[in-house]
Short mmCIF file of C-alpha atoms in Angstrom, two decimals:
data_model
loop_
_atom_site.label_atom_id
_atom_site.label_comp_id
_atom_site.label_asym_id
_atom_site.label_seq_id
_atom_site.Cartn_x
_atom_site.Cartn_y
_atom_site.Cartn_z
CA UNK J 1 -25.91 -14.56 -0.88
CA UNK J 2 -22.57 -17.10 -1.34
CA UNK J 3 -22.89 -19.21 1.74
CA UNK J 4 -19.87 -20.33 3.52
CA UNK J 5 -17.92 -22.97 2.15
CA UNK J 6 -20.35 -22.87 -1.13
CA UNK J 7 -19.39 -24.37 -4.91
CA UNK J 8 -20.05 -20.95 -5.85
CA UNK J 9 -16.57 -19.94 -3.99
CA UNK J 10 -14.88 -22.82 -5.02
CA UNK J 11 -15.09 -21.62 -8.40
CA UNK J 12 -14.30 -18.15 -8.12
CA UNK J 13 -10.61 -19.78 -7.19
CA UNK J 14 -10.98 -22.16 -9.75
CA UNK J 15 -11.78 -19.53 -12.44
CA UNK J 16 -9.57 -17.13 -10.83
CA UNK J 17 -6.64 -20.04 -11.09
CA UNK J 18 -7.51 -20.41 -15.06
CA UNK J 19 -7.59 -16.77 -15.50
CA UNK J 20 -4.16 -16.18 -13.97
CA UNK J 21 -2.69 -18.97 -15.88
CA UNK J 22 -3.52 -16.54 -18.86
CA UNK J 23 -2.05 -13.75 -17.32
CA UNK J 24 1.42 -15.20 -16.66
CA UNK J 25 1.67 -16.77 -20.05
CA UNK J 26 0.81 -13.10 -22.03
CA UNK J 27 3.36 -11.78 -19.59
CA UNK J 28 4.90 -8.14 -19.51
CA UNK J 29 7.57 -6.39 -21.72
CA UNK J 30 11.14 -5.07 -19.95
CA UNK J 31 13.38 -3.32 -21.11
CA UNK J 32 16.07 -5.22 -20.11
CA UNK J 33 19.14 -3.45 -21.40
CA UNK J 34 17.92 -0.40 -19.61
CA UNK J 35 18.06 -3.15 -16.05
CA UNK J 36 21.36 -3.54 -16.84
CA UNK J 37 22.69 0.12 -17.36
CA UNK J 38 20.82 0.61 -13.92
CA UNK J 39 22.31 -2.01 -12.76
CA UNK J 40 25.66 -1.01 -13.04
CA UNK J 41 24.80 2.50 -12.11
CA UNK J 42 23.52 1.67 -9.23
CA UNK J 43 26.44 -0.41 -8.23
CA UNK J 44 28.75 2.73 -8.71
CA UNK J 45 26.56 4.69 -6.48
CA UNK J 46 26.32 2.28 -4.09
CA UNK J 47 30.47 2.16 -3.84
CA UNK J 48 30.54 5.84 -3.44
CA UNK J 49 27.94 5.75 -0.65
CA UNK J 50 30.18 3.71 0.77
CA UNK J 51 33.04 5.15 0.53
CA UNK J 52 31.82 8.47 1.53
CA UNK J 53 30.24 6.66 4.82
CA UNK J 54 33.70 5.71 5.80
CA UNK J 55 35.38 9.12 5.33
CA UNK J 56 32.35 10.91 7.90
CA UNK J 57 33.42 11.17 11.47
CA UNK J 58 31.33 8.42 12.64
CA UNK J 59 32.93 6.09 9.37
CA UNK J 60 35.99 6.55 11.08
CA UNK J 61 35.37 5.54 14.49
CA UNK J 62 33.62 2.09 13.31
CA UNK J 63 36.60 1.68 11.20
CA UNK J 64 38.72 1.74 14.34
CA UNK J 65 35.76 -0.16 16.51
CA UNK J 66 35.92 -3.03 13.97
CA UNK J 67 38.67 -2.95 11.31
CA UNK J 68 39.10 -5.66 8.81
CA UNK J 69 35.35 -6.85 10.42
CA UNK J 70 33.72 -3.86 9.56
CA UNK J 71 30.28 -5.02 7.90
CA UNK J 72 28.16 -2.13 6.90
CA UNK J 73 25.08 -4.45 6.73
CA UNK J 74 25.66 -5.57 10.35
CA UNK J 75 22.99 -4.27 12.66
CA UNK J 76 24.48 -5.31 15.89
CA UNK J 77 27.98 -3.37 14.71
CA UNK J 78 25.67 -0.08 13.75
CA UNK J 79 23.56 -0.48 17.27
CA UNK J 80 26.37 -0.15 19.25
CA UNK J 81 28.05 2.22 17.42
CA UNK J 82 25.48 4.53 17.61
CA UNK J 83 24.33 3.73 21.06
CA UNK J 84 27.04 2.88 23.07
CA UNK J 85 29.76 5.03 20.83
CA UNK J 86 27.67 8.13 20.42
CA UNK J 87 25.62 7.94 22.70
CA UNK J 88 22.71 8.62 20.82
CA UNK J 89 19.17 8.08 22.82
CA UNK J 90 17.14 5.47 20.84
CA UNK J 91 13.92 6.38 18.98
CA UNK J 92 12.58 2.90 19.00
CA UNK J 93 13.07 -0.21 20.42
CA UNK J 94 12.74 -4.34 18.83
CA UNK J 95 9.77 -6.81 19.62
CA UNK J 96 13.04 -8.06 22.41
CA UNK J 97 13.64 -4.72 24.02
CA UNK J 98 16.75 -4.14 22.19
CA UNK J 99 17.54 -0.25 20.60
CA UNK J 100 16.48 -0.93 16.88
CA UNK J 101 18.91 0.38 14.10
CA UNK J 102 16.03 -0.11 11.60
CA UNK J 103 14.90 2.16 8.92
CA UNK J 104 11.99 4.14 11.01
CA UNK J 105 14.47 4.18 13.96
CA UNK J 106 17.24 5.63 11.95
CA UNK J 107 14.62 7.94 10.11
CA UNK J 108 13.64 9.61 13.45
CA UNK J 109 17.43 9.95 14.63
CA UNK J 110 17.81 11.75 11.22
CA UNK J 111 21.73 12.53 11.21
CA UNK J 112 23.81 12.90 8.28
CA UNK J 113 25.15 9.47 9.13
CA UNK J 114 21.93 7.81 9.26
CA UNK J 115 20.90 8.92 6.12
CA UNK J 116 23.73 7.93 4.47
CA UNK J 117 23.31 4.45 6.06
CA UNK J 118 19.93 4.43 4.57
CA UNK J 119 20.37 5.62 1.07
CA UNK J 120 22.97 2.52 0.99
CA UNK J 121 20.28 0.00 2.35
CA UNK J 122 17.73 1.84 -0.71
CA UNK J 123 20.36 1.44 -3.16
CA UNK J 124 20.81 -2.53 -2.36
CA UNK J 125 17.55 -3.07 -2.48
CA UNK J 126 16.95 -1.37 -5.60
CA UNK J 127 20.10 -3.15 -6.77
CA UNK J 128 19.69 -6.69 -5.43
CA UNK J 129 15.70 -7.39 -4.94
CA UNK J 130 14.34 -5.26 -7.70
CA UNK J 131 16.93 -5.46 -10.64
CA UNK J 132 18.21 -8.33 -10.18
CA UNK J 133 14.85 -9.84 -9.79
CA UNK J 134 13.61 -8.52 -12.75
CA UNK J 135 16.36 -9.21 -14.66
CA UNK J 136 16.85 -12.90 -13.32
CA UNK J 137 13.31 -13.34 -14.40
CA UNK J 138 12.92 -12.15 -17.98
CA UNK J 139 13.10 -14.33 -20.63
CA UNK J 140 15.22 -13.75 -23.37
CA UNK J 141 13.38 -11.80 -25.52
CA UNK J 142 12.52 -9.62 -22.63
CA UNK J 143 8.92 -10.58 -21.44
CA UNK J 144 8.23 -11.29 -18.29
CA UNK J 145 6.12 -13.89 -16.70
CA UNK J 146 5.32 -13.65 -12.97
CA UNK J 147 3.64 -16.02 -11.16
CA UNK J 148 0.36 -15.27 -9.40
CA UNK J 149 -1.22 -17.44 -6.28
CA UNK J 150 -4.17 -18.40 -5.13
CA UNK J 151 -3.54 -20.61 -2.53
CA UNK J 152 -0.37 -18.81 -0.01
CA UNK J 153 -2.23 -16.22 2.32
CA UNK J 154 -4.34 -16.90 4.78
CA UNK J 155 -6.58 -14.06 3.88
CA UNK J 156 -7.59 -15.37 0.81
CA UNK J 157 -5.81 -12.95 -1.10
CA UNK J 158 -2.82 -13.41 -3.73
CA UNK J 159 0.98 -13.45 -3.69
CA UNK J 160 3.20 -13.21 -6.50
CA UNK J 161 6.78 -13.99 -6.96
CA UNK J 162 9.16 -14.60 -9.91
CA UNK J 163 9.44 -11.65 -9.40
CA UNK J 164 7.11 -10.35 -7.00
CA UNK J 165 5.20 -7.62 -8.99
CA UNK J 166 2.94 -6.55 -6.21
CA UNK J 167 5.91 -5.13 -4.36
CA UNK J 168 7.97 -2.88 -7.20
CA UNK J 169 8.70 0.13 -5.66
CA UNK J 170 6.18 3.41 -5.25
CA UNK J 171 6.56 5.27 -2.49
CA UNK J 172 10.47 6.00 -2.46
CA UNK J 173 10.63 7.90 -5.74
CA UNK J 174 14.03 7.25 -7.20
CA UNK J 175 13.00 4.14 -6.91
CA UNK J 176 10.04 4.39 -8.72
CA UNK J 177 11.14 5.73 -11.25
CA UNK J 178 14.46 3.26 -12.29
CA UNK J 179 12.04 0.21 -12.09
CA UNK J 180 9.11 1.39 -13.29
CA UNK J 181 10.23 2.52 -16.15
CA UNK J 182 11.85 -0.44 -16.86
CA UNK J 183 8.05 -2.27 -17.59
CA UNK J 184 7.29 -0.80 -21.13
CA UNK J 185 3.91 -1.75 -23.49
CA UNK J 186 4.07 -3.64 -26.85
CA UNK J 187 4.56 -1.24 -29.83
CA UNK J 188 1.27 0.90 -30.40
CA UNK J 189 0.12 0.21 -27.01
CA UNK J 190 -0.43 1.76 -23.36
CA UNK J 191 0.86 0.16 -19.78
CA UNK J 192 -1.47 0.77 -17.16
CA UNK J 193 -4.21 -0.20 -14.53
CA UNK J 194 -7.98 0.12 -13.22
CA UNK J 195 -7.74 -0.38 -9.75
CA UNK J 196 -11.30 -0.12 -7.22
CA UNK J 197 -11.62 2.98 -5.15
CA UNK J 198 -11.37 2.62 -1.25
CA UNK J 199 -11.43 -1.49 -1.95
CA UNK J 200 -11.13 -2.46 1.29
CA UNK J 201 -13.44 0.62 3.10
CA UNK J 202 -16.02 -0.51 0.63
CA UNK J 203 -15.45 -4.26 1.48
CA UNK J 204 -15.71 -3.18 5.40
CA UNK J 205 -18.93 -1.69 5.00
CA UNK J 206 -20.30 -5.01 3.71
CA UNK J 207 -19.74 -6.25 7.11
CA UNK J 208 -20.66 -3.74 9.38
CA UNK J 209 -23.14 -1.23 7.45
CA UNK J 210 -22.25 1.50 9.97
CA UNK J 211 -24.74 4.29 7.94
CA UNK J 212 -21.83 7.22 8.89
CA UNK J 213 -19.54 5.20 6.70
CA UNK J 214 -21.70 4.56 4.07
CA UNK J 215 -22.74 8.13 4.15
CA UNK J 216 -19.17 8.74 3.29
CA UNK J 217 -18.72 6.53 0.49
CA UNK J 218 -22.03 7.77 -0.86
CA UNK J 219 -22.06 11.68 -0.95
CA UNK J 220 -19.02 12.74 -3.16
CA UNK J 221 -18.68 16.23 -1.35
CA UNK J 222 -17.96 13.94 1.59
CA UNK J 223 -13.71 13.39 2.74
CA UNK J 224 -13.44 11.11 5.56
CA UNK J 225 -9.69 11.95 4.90
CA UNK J 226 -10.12 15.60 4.88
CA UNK J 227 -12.22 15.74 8.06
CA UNK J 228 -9.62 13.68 10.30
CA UNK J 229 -6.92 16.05 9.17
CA UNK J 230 -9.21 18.70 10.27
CA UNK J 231 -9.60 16.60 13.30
CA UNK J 232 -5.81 15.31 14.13
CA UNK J 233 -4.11 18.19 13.59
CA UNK J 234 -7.07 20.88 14.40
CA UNK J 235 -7.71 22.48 10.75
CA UNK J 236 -10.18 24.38 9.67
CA UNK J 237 -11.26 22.64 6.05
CA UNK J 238 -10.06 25.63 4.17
CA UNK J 239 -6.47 24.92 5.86
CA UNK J 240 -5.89 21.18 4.81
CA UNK J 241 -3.56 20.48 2.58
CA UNK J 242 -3.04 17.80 -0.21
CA UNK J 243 0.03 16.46 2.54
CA UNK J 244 -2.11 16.79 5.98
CA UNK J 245 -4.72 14.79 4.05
CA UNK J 246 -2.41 11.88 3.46
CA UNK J 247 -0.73 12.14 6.91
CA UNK J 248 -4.35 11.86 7.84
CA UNK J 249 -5.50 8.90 5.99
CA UNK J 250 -1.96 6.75 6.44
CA UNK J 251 -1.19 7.78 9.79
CA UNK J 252 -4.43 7.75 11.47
CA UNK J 253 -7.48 6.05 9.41
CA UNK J 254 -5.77 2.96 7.91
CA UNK J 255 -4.16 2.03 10.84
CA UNK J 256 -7.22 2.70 13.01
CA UNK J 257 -9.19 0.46 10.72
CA UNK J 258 -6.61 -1.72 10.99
CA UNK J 259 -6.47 -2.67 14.60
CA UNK J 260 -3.66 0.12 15.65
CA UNK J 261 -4.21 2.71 18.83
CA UNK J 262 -3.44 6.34 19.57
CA UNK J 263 0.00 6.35 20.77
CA UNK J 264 1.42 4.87 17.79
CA UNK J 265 -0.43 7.09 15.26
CA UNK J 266 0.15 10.19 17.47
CA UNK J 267 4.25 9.81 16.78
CA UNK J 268 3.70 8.89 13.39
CA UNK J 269 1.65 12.12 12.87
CA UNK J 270 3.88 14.13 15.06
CA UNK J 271 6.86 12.88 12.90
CA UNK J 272 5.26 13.69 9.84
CA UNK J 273 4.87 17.37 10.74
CA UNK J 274 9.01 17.73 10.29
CA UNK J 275 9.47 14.73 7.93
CA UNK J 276 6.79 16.14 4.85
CA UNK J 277 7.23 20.07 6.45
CA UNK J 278 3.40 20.62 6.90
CA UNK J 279 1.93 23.49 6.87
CA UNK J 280 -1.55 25.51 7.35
CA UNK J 281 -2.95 26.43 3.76
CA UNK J 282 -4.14 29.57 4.13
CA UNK J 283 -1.20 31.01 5.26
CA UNK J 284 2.01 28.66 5.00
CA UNK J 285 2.34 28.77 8.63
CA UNK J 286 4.21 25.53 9.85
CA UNK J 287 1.81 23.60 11.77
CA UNK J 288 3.66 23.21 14.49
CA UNK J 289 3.63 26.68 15.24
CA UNK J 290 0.05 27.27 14.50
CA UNK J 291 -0.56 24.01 17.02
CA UNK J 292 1.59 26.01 19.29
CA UNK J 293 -1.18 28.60 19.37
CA UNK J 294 -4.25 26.29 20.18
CA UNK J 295 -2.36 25.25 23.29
CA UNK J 296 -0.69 22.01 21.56
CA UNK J 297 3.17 22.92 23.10
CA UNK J 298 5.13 18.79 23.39
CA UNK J 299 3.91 15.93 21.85
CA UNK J 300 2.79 14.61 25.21
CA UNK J 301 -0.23 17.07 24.63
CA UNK J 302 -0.23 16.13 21.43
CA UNK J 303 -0.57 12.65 21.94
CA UNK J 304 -3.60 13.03 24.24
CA UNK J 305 -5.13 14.94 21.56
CA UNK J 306 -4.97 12.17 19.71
CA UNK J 307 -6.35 9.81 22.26
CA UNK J 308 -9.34 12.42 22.19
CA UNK J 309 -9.30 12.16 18.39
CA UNK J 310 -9.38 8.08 18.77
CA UNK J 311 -12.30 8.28 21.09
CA UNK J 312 -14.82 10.03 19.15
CA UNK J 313 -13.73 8.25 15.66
CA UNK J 314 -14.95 4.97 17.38
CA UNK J 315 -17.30 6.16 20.10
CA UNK J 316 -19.13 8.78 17.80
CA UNK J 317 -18.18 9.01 14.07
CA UNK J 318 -18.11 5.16 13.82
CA UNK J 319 -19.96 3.61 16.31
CA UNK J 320 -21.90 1.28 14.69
CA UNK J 321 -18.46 -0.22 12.93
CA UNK J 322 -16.68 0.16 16.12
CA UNK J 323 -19.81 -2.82 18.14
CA UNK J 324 -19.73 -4.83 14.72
CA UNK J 325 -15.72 -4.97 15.62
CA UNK J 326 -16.43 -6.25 18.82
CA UNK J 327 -19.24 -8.80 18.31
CA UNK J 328 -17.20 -10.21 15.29
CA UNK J 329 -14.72 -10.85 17.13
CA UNK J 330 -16.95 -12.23 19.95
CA UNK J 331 -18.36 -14.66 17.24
CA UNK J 332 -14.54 -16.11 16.45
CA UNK J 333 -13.75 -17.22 20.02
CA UNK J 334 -17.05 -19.29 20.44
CA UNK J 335 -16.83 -20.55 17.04
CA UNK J 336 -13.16 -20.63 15.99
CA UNK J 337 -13.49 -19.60 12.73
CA UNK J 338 -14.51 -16.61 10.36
CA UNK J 339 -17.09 -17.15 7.98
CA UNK J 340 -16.46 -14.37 4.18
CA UNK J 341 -18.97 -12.93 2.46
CA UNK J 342 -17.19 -14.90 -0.42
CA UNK J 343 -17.97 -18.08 0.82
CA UNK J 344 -14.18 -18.59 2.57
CA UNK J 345 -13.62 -20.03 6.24
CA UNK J 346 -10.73 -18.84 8.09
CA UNK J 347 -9.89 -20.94 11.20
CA UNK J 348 -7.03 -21.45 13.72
CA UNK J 349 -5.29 -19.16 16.15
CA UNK J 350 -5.86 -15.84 15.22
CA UNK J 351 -5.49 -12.70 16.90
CA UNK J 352 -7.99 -10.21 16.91
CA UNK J 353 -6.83 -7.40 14.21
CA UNK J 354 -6.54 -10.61 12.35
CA UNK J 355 -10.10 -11.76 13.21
CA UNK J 356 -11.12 -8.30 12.44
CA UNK J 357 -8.91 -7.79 9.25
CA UNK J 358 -8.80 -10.84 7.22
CA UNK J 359 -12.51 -10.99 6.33
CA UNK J 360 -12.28 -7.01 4.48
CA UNK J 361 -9.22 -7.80 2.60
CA UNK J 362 -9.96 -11.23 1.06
CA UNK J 363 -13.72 -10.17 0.18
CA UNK J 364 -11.82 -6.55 -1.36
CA UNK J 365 -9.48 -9.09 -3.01
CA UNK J 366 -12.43 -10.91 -4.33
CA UNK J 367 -14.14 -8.18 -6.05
CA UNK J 368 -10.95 -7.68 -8.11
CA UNK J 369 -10.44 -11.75 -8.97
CA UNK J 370 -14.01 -11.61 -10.70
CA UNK J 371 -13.64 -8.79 -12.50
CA UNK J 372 -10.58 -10.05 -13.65
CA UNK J 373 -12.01 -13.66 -14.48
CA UNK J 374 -14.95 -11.81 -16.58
CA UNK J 375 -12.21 -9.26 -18.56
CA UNK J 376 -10.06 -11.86 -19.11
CA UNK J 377 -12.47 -13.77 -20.75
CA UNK J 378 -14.40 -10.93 -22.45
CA UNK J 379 -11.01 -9.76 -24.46
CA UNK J 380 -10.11 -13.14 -25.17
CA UNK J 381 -13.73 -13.92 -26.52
CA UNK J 382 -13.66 -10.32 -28.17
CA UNK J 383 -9.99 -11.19 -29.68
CA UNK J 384 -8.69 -7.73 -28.83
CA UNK J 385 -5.44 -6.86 -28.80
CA UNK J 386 -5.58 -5.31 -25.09
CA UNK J 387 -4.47 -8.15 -22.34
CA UNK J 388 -4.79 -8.57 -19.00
CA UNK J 389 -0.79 -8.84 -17.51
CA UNK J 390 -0.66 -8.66 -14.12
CA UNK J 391 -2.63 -7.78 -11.01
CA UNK J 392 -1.24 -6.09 -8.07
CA UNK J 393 -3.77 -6.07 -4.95
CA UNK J 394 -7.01 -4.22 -6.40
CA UNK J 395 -5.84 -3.32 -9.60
CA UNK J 396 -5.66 -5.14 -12.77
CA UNK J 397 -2.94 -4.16 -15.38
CA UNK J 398 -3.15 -3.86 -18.92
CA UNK J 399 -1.00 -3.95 -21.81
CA UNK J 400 -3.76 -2.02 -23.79
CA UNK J 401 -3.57 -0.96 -27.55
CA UNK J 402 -4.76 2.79 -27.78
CA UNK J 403 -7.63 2.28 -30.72
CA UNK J 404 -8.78 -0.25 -27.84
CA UNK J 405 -8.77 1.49 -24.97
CA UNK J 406 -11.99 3.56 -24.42
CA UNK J 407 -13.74 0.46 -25.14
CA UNK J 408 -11.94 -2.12 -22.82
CA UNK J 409 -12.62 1.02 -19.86
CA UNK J 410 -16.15 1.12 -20.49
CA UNK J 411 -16.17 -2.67 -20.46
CA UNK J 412 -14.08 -2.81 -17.30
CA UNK J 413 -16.35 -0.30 -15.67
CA UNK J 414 -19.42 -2.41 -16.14
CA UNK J 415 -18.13 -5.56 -14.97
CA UNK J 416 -16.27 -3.66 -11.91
CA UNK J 417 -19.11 -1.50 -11.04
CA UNK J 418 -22.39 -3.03 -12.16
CA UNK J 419 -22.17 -6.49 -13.03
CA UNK J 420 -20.29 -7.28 -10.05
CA UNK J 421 -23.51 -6.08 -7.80
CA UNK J 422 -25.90 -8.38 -9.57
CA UNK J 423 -23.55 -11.58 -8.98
CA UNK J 424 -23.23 -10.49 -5.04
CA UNK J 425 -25.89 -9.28 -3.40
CA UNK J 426 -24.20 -8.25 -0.06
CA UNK J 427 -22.45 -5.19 -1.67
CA UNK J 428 -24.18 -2.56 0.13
CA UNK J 429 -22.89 0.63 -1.80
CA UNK J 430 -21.86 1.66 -5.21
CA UNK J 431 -18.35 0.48 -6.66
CA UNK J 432 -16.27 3.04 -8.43
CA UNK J 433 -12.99 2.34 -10.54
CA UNK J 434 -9.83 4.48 -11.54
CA UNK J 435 -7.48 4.55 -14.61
CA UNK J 436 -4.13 5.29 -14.99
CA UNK J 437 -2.26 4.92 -18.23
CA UNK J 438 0.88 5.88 -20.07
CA UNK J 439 1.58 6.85 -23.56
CA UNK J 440 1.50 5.19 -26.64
CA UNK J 441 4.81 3.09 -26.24
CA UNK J 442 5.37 5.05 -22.48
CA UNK J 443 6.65 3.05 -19.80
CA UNK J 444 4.61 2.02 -16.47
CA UNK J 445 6.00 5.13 -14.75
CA UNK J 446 4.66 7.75 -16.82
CA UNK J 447 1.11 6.27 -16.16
CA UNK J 448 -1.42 9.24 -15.61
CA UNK J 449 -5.44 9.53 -14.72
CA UNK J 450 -7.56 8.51 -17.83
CA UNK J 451 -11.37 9.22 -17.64
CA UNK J 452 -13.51 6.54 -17.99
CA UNK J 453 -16.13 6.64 -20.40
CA UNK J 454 -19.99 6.15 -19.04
CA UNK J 455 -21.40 2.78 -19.80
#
């Protein structure tokens, strides 16, 4: 095993340091007059949004609050217009006690208003970070090079900026799909990634070997995600659905895992029930109304549920993760410092989802930064076509040429899956890996699941 503070993880950041050096100078094709029809499109839309905003009832009466110092993109003009104006009751409140007129808040308010405010805040973004960004960035014959670090997060993880490629847009799908489509392959060839299933659950269980856990990872009929939606929202299995699954797993697992507690996951599961219109399976009823029936009537009860829920993920499902939690943390106040399974030390002030936290996603990070050092080297050595382009948390991206491709997957699923294991001997359960590619000549948005040939 890498002890702490060993050569051996001094030169995974060395390697990984060379390695990335590679990446950025292969960089990534854009088309960029496509960015700049967007561009301008966007702009247009943005003016309407704008304009319409204005014209609504509640337009008006900032008009008259403000006048010529009107700012749309003023928070402390849009907080007291809607709470001292309209007297609306806020949803959520700043780290200072003040009524927050920020996305989630105006989200849960959910008025015609606020939804126009936030399309307008989407569109900037989109305009301002993202396209301009990109655009900004590429050279002139359209590649771009972002930069990748090794040495800016605490958690031993990576950054990247110029632009920052780890944060284009996937959850918002207009979004998605204007930038994403704006990263295209080199002629003949496919844009996509291999990214490691469950990274940082799989990095957890290094630390804490609860055997529930790795029970989970191990037995493929097994859904940790499918049995909390059973769980949070009282399911039968045969009545989850692909959307109570993810409420399940972003609402109420990750954030568990992650240090977060049962009143906060409660409203954003209650939420969710409107917000994604969830229903029961077998018979489309909406789940409110079926919760209605097993005695769940207000979100107060609802909320307890979920404090009930809490209890027996930690006390019962996860018990032996929940005491490794605990004494980890116990470890960092008489020490000072964290110790990876990497061979990192993190010291200082930390609080204790931090304590708890940065150890899973620097050694999840790690798993990807050698398998990236080895590929990179492999397809240089080889002198394939296929490159290595970019990384975004546990994925490495390709620019891969089609005749290639089978071969680099079965490649990267040896070094990702197998090889790995033999260089670290802590990893306590099997590694798997997904694909996603485009076309031949497809941008990065059409990506779509590739199998991965056996080894």
């Amino acid at each position: 095993m890498i002890k702490s503070l060993s050569r051996q993880a001094y030169q995974l950041l060395h390697e990984g340091a060379l390695a990335l050096a590679k990446v950025e100078r292969t960089g990534m094709r854009i088309d960029l007059n496509y960015c700049k029809i967007q561009r301008r499109v966007v702009d247009r839309k943005i003016k309407r949004e704008k304009e319409r905003l204005l014209e609504s009832e509640e337009g008006k009466l900032w008009k008259k609050l403000y006048g010529n110092k009107l700012n749309i993109n003023s928070s402390d003009q849009l907080s007291k217009l809607l709470y001292n104006e309209l007297k609306i009751k806020p949803s959520k409140v700043t780290t200072k006690g003040r009524a927050s007129s920020g996305d989630e808040a105006l989200t849960m308010i959910n008025s015609n208003f606020t939804k126009k405010i936030l399309s307008i805040r989407k569109l900037t973004k989109l305009k301002d970070t993202f396209l301009e960004g990109i655009i900004n960035h590429a050279g002139v014959d359209g590649v771009l090079h972002p930069f990748f670090n090794l040495h800016l997060v605490k958690t031993f993880r990576s950054s990247a900026d110029s632009p920052n490629f780890q944060n284009m847009p996937i959850r918002h799908p207009e979004m998605k799909k204007i930038i994403r489509r704006a990263f295209i392959p080199r002629l003949g060839c496919r844009f996509g990634g291999v990214d490691i299933a469950g990274a940082e659950i799989r990095a957890a269980t290094f630390y804490h070997c609860d055997p529930n856990m790795i029970e989970y990872i191990c037995d493929k009929t097994k859904d940790m995600h499918r049995d909390m939606a059973m769980d949070c929202y009282m399911l039968k299995q045969e009545d989850v659905t692909d959307d109570s699954r993810y409420c399940a797993k972003n609402k109420f697992v990750f954030p568990q895992f992650y240090g977060d507690y049962y009143v906060n996951c409660a409203n954003n599961l209650w939420n969710a029930i409107d917000q994604m219109k969830l229903i029961r399976k077998t018979d489309s009823k909406p789940l409110k109304e079926y919760l209605k029936e097993q005695g769940i009537k207000s979100y107060s009860k609802f909320e307890k549920h979920i404090q009930d829920v809490e209890d027996r993920f930690w006390n019962e499902r996860f018990l032996v993760y929940a005491k490794w939690k605990k004494s980890w943390y116990k470890r960092y106040l008489k020490k000072g410092y964290i110790d990876m399974l990497t061979g990192f030390r993190c010291s200082g002030v930390m609080s204790r989802n931090d304590v708890i936290n940065y150890p899973v996603q620097g050694v999840s990070f790690h798993l990807l930064l050698w398998s990236l050092i080895q590929m990179v080297d492999w397809l240089e050595k080889e002198k394939y076509e296929t490159k290595v382009i970019g990384q975004i948390h546990d994925e490495m991206t390709f620019d891969a040429l089609d005749s290639e491709l089978m071969g680099v997957l079965k490649k990267t699923k040896k070094v990702m899956c197998h090889d790995i294991r033999e260089y670290w001997d802590f990893i306590n359960v099997p590694l798997d890996i997904e694909a996603k590619f485009s076309g031949i000549d497809d941008s990065w948005y059409y990506k779509t699941k590739v199998e991965i040939p056996e080894g």
